[in-house]
PDB file of C-alpha atoms and ligand atoms in Angstrom:
ATOM      1  CA  MET I   1     -36.821 -16.987  19.580  1.00 68.00           C
ATOM      2  CA  GLY I   2     -35.758 -13.959  21.782  1.00 82.00           C
ATOM      3  CA  ARG I   3     -33.089 -16.134  23.172  1.00 90.00           C
ATOM      4  CA  ILE I   4     -31.693 -17.778  19.634  1.00 90.00           C
ATOM      5  CA  LEU I   5     -31.674 -14.085  18.626  1.00 92.00           C
ATOM      6  CA  LEU I   6     -29.764 -12.820  21.703  1.00 93.00           C
ATOM      7  CA  ILE I   7     -27.295 -16.025  21.125  1.00 93.00           C
ATOM      8  CA  LEU I   8     -26.897 -15.118  17.630  1.00 94.00           C
ATOM      9  CA  GLY I   9     -26.536 -11.351  18.423  1.00 93.00           C
ATOM     10  CA  ILE I  10     -23.606 -12.462  21.324  1.00 94.00           C
ATOM     11  CA  ILE I  11     -22.313 -14.552  18.591  1.00 95.00           C
ATOM     12  CA  PHE I  12     -21.800 -12.264  16.039  1.00 94.00           C
ATOM     13  CA  LEU I  13     -20.481  -9.796  18.196  1.00 95.00           C
ATOM     14  CA  ILE I  14     -17.824 -12.298  19.412  1.00 95.00           C
ATOM     15  CA  TRP I  15     -16.838 -12.649  15.745  1.00 95.00           C
ATOM     16  CA  MET I  16     -16.701  -9.266  14.892  1.00 94.00           C
ATOM     17  CA  ALA I  17     -14.371  -8.786  18.165  1.00 93.00           C
ATOM     18  CA  TYR I  18     -12.037 -11.592  16.696  1.00 93.00           C
ATOM     19  CA  ARG I  19     -11.950 -10.455  13.353  1.00 93.00           C
ATOM     20  CA  PHE I  20     -11.114  -6.665  14.883  1.00 92.00           C
ATOM     21  CA  LEU I  21      -8.229  -8.241  17.193  1.00 93.00           C
ATOM     22  CA  ASN I  22      -7.147 -10.631  14.522  1.00 91.00           C
ATOM     23  CA  GLU I  23      -6.649  -7.928  11.849  1.00 91.00           C
ATOM     24  CA  THR I  24      -5.026  -5.389  14.455  1.00 91.00           C
ATOM     25  CA  TRP I  25      -2.731  -8.266  15.179  1.00 91.00           C
ATOM     26  CA  SER I  26      -1.633  -9.197  11.756  1.00 91.00           C
ATOM     27  CA  GLU I  27      -1.327  -5.567  11.053  1.00 92.00           C
ATOM     28  CA  ARG I  28       1.102  -5.045  13.990  1.00 92.00           C
ATOM     29  CA  VAL I  29       3.238  -8.152  13.126  1.00 92.00           C
ATOM     30  CA  ARG I  30       3.282  -7.027   9.865  1.00 93.00           C
ATOM     31  CA  GLU I  31       4.690  -3.520  10.984  1.00 94.00           C
ATOM     32  CA  VAL I  32       7.128  -5.156  13.138  1.00 93.00           C
ATOM     33  CA  GLU I  33       8.355  -7.312  10.188  1.00 93.00           C
ATOM     34  CA  GLU I  34       8.499  -4.277   8.038  1.00 93.00           C
ATOM     35  CA  LYS I  35      10.914  -2.405  10.948  1.00 93.00           C
ATOM     36  CA  ALA I  36      12.993  -5.331  11.423  1.00 90.00           C
ATOM     37  CA  ARG I  37      13.641  -5.685   7.522  1.00 89.00           C
ATOM     38  CA  LYS I  38      14.394  -2.194   7.203  1.00 87.00           C
ATOM     39  CA  GLU I  39      16.421  -2.304  10.118  1.00 84.00           C
ATOM     40  CA  SER I  40      18.732  -5.196   9.222  1.00 81.00           C
ATOM     41  CA  GLN I  41      18.924  -3.450   5.855  1.00 75.00           C
ATOM     42  CA  LYS I  42      20.376  -0.428   7.631  1.00 72.00           C
ATOM     43  CA  SER I  43      22.820  -2.707   9.646  1.00 67.00           C
ATOM     44  CA  LYS I  44      24.172  -3.995   6.236  1.00 65.00           C
ATOM     45  CA  PRO I  45      24.590  -1.208   4.200  1.00 62.00           C
ATOM     46  CA  ILE I  46      26.410  -1.580   1.003  1.00 73.00           C
ATOM     47  CA  GLN I  47      29.718  -0.043   1.558  1.00 78.00           C
ATOM     48  CA  GLN I  48      30.278   2.982  -0.538  1.00 87.00           C
ATOM     49  CA  VAL I  49      34.067   3.838  -1.187  1.00 93.00           C
ATOM     50  CA  LYS I  50      34.945   7.425  -2.083  1.00 94.00           C
ATOM     51  CA  ALA I  51      38.045   9.140  -2.945  1.00 96.00           C
ATOM     52  CA  CYS I  52      39.419  11.972  -0.631  1.00 96.00           C
ATOM     53  CA  ALA I  53      39.284  14.884  -2.326  1.00 95.00           C
ATOM     54  CA  TYR I  54      42.715  15.811  -1.044  1.00 96.00           C
ATOM     55  CA  CYS I  55      44.842  12.782  -1.181  1.00 97.00           C
ATOM     56  CA  LYS I  56      42.390  10.719  -3.792  1.00 96.00           C
ATOM     57  CA  THR I  57      42.732   7.599  -1.467  1.00 96.00           C
ATOM     58  CA  HIS I  58      39.839   5.564  -1.659  1.00 96.00           C
ATOM     59  CA  ILE I  59      37.872   4.894   1.910  1.00 95.00           C
ATOM     60  CA  PRO I  60      34.671   3.549   2.991  1.00 93.00           C
ATOM     61  CA  GLU I  61      31.977   6.196   3.044  1.00 92.00           C
ATOM     62  CA  ASP I  62      31.602   6.051   6.746  1.00 90.00           C
ATOM     63  CA  GLU I  63      34.831   6.393   7.752  1.00 93.00           C
ATOM     64  CA  GLY I  64      35.300   9.801   5.770  1.00 95.00           C
ATOM     65  CA  ILE I  65      33.855  13.077   6.534  1.00 95.00           C
ATOM     66  CA  TYR I  66      31.370  15.228   4.142  1.00 94.00           C
ATOM     67  CA  GLU I  67      32.102  18.914   4.164  1.00 92.00           C
ATOM     68  CA  GLN I  68      30.728  21.447   1.461  1.00 90.00           C
ATOM     69  CA  GLY I  69      29.689  18.497  -0.658  1.00 93.00           C
ATOM     70  CA  LEU I  70      32.917  16.877  -0.585  1.00 95.00           C
ATOM     71  CA  PHE I  71      34.667  14.084   0.765  1.00 96.00           C
ATOM     72  CA  PHE I  72      37.642  13.659   2.808  1.00 96.00           C
ATOM     73  CA  CYS I  73      39.262  10.607   4.340  1.00 97.00           C
ATOM     74  CA  SER I  74      40.131  12.658   7.616  1.00 96.00           C
ATOM     75  CA  TYR I  75      39.778  15.925   9.328  1.00 95.00           C
ATOM     76  CA  GLN I  76      43.727  16.779   8.817  1.00 95.00           C
ATOM     77  CA  HIS I  77      43.070  16.577   4.946  1.00 96.00           C
ATOM     78  CA  LEU I  78      39.749  18.380   5.210  1.00 96.00           C
ATOM     79  CA  ASP I  79      41.579  21.164   6.872  1.00 95.00           C
ATOM     80  CA  HIS I  80      44.732  20.931   4.236  1.00 95.00           C
ATOM     81  CA  TYR I  81      42.208  21.470   1.366  1.00 94.00           C
ATOM     82  CA  LEU I  82      40.204  24.081   2.726  1.00 91.00           C
ATOM     83  CA  GLU I  83      43.509  26.077   3.709  1.00 91.00           C
ATOM     84  CA  HIS I  84      45.317  25.542   0.702  1.00 83.00           C
ATOM     85  CA  LYS I  85      41.499  26.061  -1.739  1.00 72.00           C
TER      86      LYS I  85
HETATM   87 ZN1   ZN U 101      43.033  11.949   2.132  1.00 73.93          ZN
END
């Protein structure tokens, strides 16, 4: 009788360990998938086009410069704008 309980106990422990590992693993997989999804969203952003505060030329946001809450197409125009303000 004692032996059966011992075996049942071992099976129970293995089952618990399996469940724990399984949960930890699927959690990790979820995390990795989440990260990959965020990563791919980051690498494919929606291109925002903004107008330069100086020459009004529309260029992609990531190609311009933000300064004092204003957007500029180049450092030249940033300087011009700040000089002639
Ligand atoms: Zn400009």
